[in-house]
mmCIF file of N, CA and C in Angstrom:
data_model
loop_
_atom_site.group_PDB
_atom_site.id
_atom_site.type_symbol
_atom_site.label_atom_id
_atom_site.label_comp_id
_atom_site.label_asym_id
_atom_site.label_seq_id
_atom_site.Cartn_x
_atom_site.Cartn_y
_atom_site.Cartn_z
ATOM 1 N N UNK O 1 93.355 -89.857 -44.991
ATOM 2 C CA UNK O 1 94.437 -89.637 -45.940
ATOM 3 C C UNK O 1 93.859 -89.148 -47.248
ATOM 4 N N UNK O 2 94.637 -88.350 -47.870
ATOM 5 C CA UNK O 2 94.227 -87.871 -49.181
ATOM 6 C C UNK O 2 94.328 -89.016 -50.179
ATOM 7 N N UNK O 3 93.264 -89.215 -50.907
ATOM 8 C CA UNK O 3 93.272 -90.296 -51.897
ATOM 9 C C UNK O 3 94.200 -89.977 -53.063
ATOM 10 N N UNK O 4 94.403 -88.690 -53.313
ATOM 11 C CA UNK O 4 95.237 -88.293 -54.445
ATOM 12 C C UNK O 4 96.719 -88.417 -54.113
ATOM 13 N N UNK O 5 97.134 -87.848 -52.988
ATOM 14 C CA UNK O 5 98.564 -87.817 -52.671
ATOM 15 C C UNK O 5 98.995 -88.889 -51.681
ATOM 16 N N UNK O 6 98.037 -89.465 -50.927
ATOM 17 C CA UNK O 6 98.396 -90.462 -49.923
ATOM 18 C C UNK O 6 98.945 -89.849 -48.649
ATOM 19 N N UNK O 7 98.901 -88.523 -48.532
ATOM 20 C CA UNK O 7 99.401 -87.841 -47.343
ATOM 21 C C UNK O 7 98.278 -87.649 -46.331
ATOM 22 N N UNK O 8 98.690 -87.421 -45.098
ATOM 23 C CA UNK O 8 97.699 -87.160 -44.047
ATOM 24 C C UNK O 8 97.135 -85.758 -44.206
ATOM 25 N N UNK O 9 95.846 -85.652 -44.101
ATOM 26 C CA UNK O 9 95.191 -84.339 -44.150
ATOM 27 C C UNK O 9 95.246 -83.730 -42.745
ATOM 28 N N UNK O 10 94.992 -82.435 -42.631
ATOM 29 C CA UNK O 10 94.954 -81.826 -41.291
ATOM 30 C C UNK O 10 93.959 -82.538 -40.360
ATOM 31 N N UNK O 11 92.836 -82.960 -40.901
ATOM 32 C CA UNK O 11 91.839 -83.659 -40.082
ATOM 33 C C UNK O 11 92.381 -85.001 -39.602
ATOM 34 N N UNK O 12 93.135 -85.690 -40.443
ATOM 35 C CA UNK O 12 93.761 -86.955 -40.033
ATOM 36 C C UNK O 12 94.720 -86.728 -38.868
ATOM 37 N N UNK O 13 95.492 -85.654 -38.963
ATOM 38 C CA UNK O 13 96.456 -85.351 -37.901
ATOM 39 C C UNK O 13 95.730 -85.034 -36.588
ATOM 40 N N UNK O 14 94.632 -84.266 -36.675
ATOM 41 C CA UNK O 14 93.856 -83.962 -35.472
ATOM 42 C C UNK O 14 93.263 -85.228 -34.859
ATOM 43 N N UNK O 15 92.751 -86.086 -35.697
ATOM 44 C CA UNK O 15 92.169 -87.340 -35.223
ATOM 45 C C UNK O 15 93.232 -88.195 -34.536
ATOM 46 N N UNK O 16 94.425 -88.194 -35.069
ATOM 47 C CA UNK O 16 95.517 -88.970 -34.475
ATOM 48 C C UNK O 16 95.928 -88.402 -33.118
ATOM 49 N N UNK O 17 95.806 -87.093 -32.940
ATOM 50 C CA UNK O 17 96.195 -86.453 -31.682
ATOM 51 C C UNK O 17 95.131 -86.566 -30.595
ATOM 52 N N UNK O 18 93.897 -86.834 -30.969
ATOM 53 C CA UNK O 18 92.781 -86.812 -30.023
ATOM 54 C C UNK O 18 93.009 -87.668 -28.772
ATOM 55 N N UNK O 19 93.466 -88.913 -28.872
ATOM 56 C CA UNK O 19 93.665 -89.705 -27.647
ATOM 57 C C UNK O 19 94.698 -89.085 -26.703
ATOM 58 N N UNK O 20 95.761 -88.535 -27.250
ATOM 59 C CA UNK O 20 96.795 -87.922 -26.411
ATOM 60 C C UNK O 20 96.255 -86.667 -25.725
ATOM 61 N N UNK O 21 95.490 -85.872 -26.447
ATOM 62 C CA UNK O 21 94.908 -84.661 -25.869
ATOM 63 C C UNK O 21 93.909 -85.045 -24.778
ATOM 64 N N UNK O 22 93.093 -86.038 -25.039
ATOM 65 C CA UNK O 22 92.124 -86.499 -24.056
ATOM 66 C C UNK O 22 92.821 -86.967 -22.782
ATOM 67 N N UNK O 23 93.867 -87.753 -22.932
ATOM 68 C CA UNK O 23 94.623 -88.255 -21.780
ATOM 69 C C UNK O 23 95.238 -87.091 -20.989
ATOM 70 N N UNK O 24 95.820 -86.110 -21.690
ATOM 71 C CA UNK O 24 96.438 -84.952 -21.033
ATOM 72 C C UNK O 24 95.395 -84.169 -20.234
ATOM 73 N N UNK O 25 94.235 -83.924 -20.823
ATOM 74 C CA UNK O 25 93.189 -83.164 -20.140
ATOM 75 C C UNK O 25 92.708 -83.920 -18.902
ATOM 76 N N UNK O 26 92.493 -85.215 -19.033
ATOM 77 C CA UNK O 26 92.038 -86.012 -17.882
ATOM 78 C C UNK O 26 93.069 -86.019 -16.760
ATOM 79 N N UNK O 27 94.337 -86.197 -17.099
ATOM 80 C CA UNK O 27 95.387 -86.226 -16.084
ATOM 81 C C UNK O 27 95.516 -84.878 -15.391
ATOM 82 N N UNK O 28 95.452 -83.798 -16.170
ATOM 83 C CA UNK O 28 95.553 -82.461 -15.594
ATOM 84 C C UNK O 28 94.377 -82.196 -14.667
ATOM 85 N N UNK O 29 93.169 -82.516 -15.110
ATOM 86 C CA UNK O 29 91.978 -82.308 -14.288
ATOM 87 C C UNK O 29 92.073 -83.120 -12.994
ATOM 88 N N UNK O 30 92.460 -84.377 -13.103
ATOM 89 C CA UNK O 30 92.564 -85.224 -11.918
ATOM 90 C C UNK O 30 93.622 -84.725 -10.947
ATOM 91 N N UNK O 31 94.715 -84.191 -11.471
ATOM 92 C CA UNK O 31 95.751 -83.679 -10.573
ATOM 93 C C UNK O 31 95.275 -82.412 -9.868
ATOM 94 N N UNK O 32 94.443 -81.622 -10.536
ATOM 95 C CA UNK O 32 93.904 -80.426 -9.885
ATOM 96 C C UNK O 32 92.961 -80.798 -8.741
ATOM 97 N N UNK O 33 92.259 -81.908 -8.896
ATOM 98 C CA UNK O 33 91.337 -82.345 -7.848
ATOM 99 C C UNK O 33 92.064 -82.764 -6.578
ATOM 100 N N UNK O 34 93.318 -83.154 -6.704
ATOM 101 C CA UNK O 34 94.052 -83.636 -5.535
ATOM 102 C C UNK O 34 94.840 -82.535 -4.833
ATOM 103 N N UNK O 35 94.814 -81.315 -5.358
ATOM 104 C CA UNK O 35 95.540 -80.226 -4.712
ATOM 105 C C UNK O 35 94.894 -79.891 -3.368
ATOM 106 N N UNK O 36 95.715 -79.599 -2.366
ATOM 107 C CA UNK O 36 95.137 -79.222 -1.076
ATOM 108 C C UNK O 36 94.497 -77.823 -1.178
ATOM 109 N N UNK O 37 93.381 -77.664 -0.502
ATOM 110 C CA UNK O 37 92.696 -76.372 -0.501
ATOM 111 C C UNK O 37 93.011 -75.681 0.817
ATOM 112 N N UNK O 38 93.529 -74.459 0.754
ATOM 113 C CA UNK O 38 93.867 -73.756 1.993
ATOM 114 C C UNK O 38 92.618 -73.512 2.857
ATOM 115 N N UNK O 39 92.832 -73.530 4.164
ATOM 116 C CA UNK O 39 91.731 -73.314 5.113
ATOM 117 C C UNK O 39 91.073 -71.942 4.892
ATOM 118 N N UNK O 40 91.847 -70.955 4.448
ATOM 119 C CA UNK O 40 91.278 -69.628 4.209
ATOM 120 C C UNK O 40 90.204 -69.687 3.127
ATOM 121 N N UNK O 41 90.380 -70.557 2.152
ATOM 122 C CA UNK O 41 89.387 -70.682 1.093
ATOM 123 C C UNK O 41 88.098 -71.275 1.652
ATOM 124 N N UNK O 42 88.227 -72.272 2.524
ATOM 125 C CA UNK O 42 87.042 -72.831 3.170
ATOM 126 C C UNK O 42 86.318 -71.754 3.980
ATOM 127 N N UNK O 43 87.099 -70.949 4.709
ATOM 128 C CA UNK O 43 86.505 -69.872 5.497
ATOM 129 C C UNK O 43 85.770 -68.877 4.603
ATOM 130 N N UNK O 44 86.368 -68.553 3.477
ATOM 131 C CA UNK O 44 85.747 -67.620 2.542
ATOM 132 C C UNK O 44 84.441 -68.191 1.990
ATOM 133 N N UNK O 45 84.449 -69.465 1.653
ATOM 134 C CA UNK O 45 83.241 -70.110 1.133
ATOM 135 C C UNK O 45 82.145 -70.121 2.196
ATOM 136 N N UNK O 46 82.493 -70.485 3.432
ATOM 137 C CA UNK O 46 81.511 -70.493 4.521
ATOM 138 C C UNK O 46 80.953 -69.097 4.766
ATOM 139 N N UNK O 47 81.824 -68.108 4.747
ATOM 140 C CA UNK O 47 81.400 -66.723 4.955
ATOM 141 C C UNK O 47 80.423 -66.287 3.866
ATOM 142 N N UNK O 48 80.737 -66.632 2.629
ATOM 143 C CA UNK O 48 79.848 -66.285 1.518
ATOM 144 C C UNK O 48 78.496 -66.976 1.677
ATOM 145 N N UNK O 49 78.516 -68.267 2.043
ATOM 146 C CA UNK O 49 77.264 -69.004 2.215
ATOM 147 C C UNK O 49 76.408 -68.385 3.318
ATOM 148 N N UNK O 50 77.039 -68.005 4.442
ATOM 149 C CA UNK O 50 76.289 -67.389 5.535
ATOM 150 C C UNK O 50 75.694 -66.051 5.100
ATOM 151 N N UNK O 51 76.486 -65.266 4.398
ATOM 152 C CA UNK O 51 76.007 -63.966 3.913
ATOM 153 C C UNK O 51 74.841 -64.164 2.951
ATOM 154 N N UNK O 52 74.972 -65.132 2.075
ATOM 155 C CA UNK O 52 73.922 -65.410 1.089
ATOM 156 C C UNK O 52 72.633 -65.856 1.791
ATOM 157 N N UNK O 53 72.767 -66.704 2.802
ATOM 158 C CA UNK O 53 71.594 -67.156 3.553
ATOM 159 C C UNK O 53 70.899 -65.983 4.238
ATOM 160 N N UNK O 54 71.695 -65.076 4.835
ATOM 161 C CA UNK O 54 71.114 -63.898 5.498
ATOM 162 C C UNK O 54 70.381 -63.025 4.485
ATOM 163 N N UNK O 55 70.971 -62.876 3.293
ATOM 164 C CA UNK O 55 70.325 -62.082 2.247
ATOM 165 C C UNK O 55 68.990 -62.698 1.850
ATOM 166 N N UNK O 56 68.969 -64.016 1.656
ATOM 167 C CA UNK O 56 67.728 -64.695 1.285
ATOM 168 C C UNK O 56 66.666 -64.542 2.357
ATOM 169 N N UNK O 57 67.068 -64.672 3.630
ATOM 170 C CA UNK O 57 66.115 -64.512 4.721
ATOM 171 C C UNK O 57 65.577 -63.085 4.767
ATOM 172 N N UNK O 58 66.444 -62.103 4.551
ATOM 173 C CA UNK O 58 66.008 -60.703 4.551
ATOM 174 C C UNK O 58 65.019 -60.440 3.418
ATOM 175 N N UNK O 59 65.317 -60.967 2.243
ATOM 176 C CA UNK O 59 64.408 -60.780 1.109
ATOM 177 C C UNK O 59 63.069 -61.461 1.375
ATOM 178 N N UNK O 60 63.126 -62.639 1.988
ATOM 179 C CA UNK O 60 61.913 -63.373 2.296
ATOM 180 C C UNK O 60 61.054 -62.626 3.317
ATOM 181 N N UNK O 61 61.717 -62.056 4.329
ATOM 182 C CA UNK O 61 60.964 -61.336 5.345
ATOM 183 C C UNK O 61 60.369 -60.045 4.781
ATOM 184 N N UNK O 62 61.034 -59.430 3.814
ATOM 185 C CA UNK O 62 60.458 -58.244 3.172
ATOM 186 C C UNK O 62 59.191 -58.609 2.389
ATOM 187 N N UNK O 63 59.232 -59.750 1.752
ATOM 188 C CA UNK O 63 58.049 -60.203 1.008
ATOM 189 C C UNK O 63 56.900 -60.493 1.955
ATOM 190 N N UNK O 64 57.221 -61.093 3.116
ATOM 191 C CA UNK O 64 56.203 -61.463 4.090
ATOM 192 C C UNK O 64 55.741 -60.281 4.931
ATOM 193 N N UNK O 65 56.536 -59.215 4.941
ATOM 194 C CA UNK O 65 56.200 -58.052 5.751
ATOM 195 C C UNK O 65 56.665 -58.166 7.176
ATOM 196 N N UNK O 66 57.535 -59.136 7.458
ATOM 197 C CA UNK O 66 58.077 -59.299 8.821
ATOM 198 C C UNK O 66 59.514 -58.819 8.836
ATOM 199 N N UNK O 67 59.996 -58.479 10.027
ATOM 200 C CA UNK O 67 61.403 -58.085 10.189
ATOM 201 C C UNK O 67 61.997 -58.825 11.365
ATOM 202 N N UNK O 68 63.283 -59.052 11.320
ATOM 203 C CA UNK O 68 63.980 -59.732 12.413
ATOM 204 C C UNK O 68 64.821 -58.753 13.179
#
């Protein structure tokens, strides 16, 4: 509070809002974690992981001078 006027300063107002903002962010984040993930997304992730693994193996074999 301002010592001169006794009114709340902008910083006081932000400090007062902090618990509500924190609670809102936590609740929103937690609700996002419970959303169902479509099977297509799992397939896409698996496909990317397999592709990435093949790329790493190819790069490794180039370094070693071997080919598959």
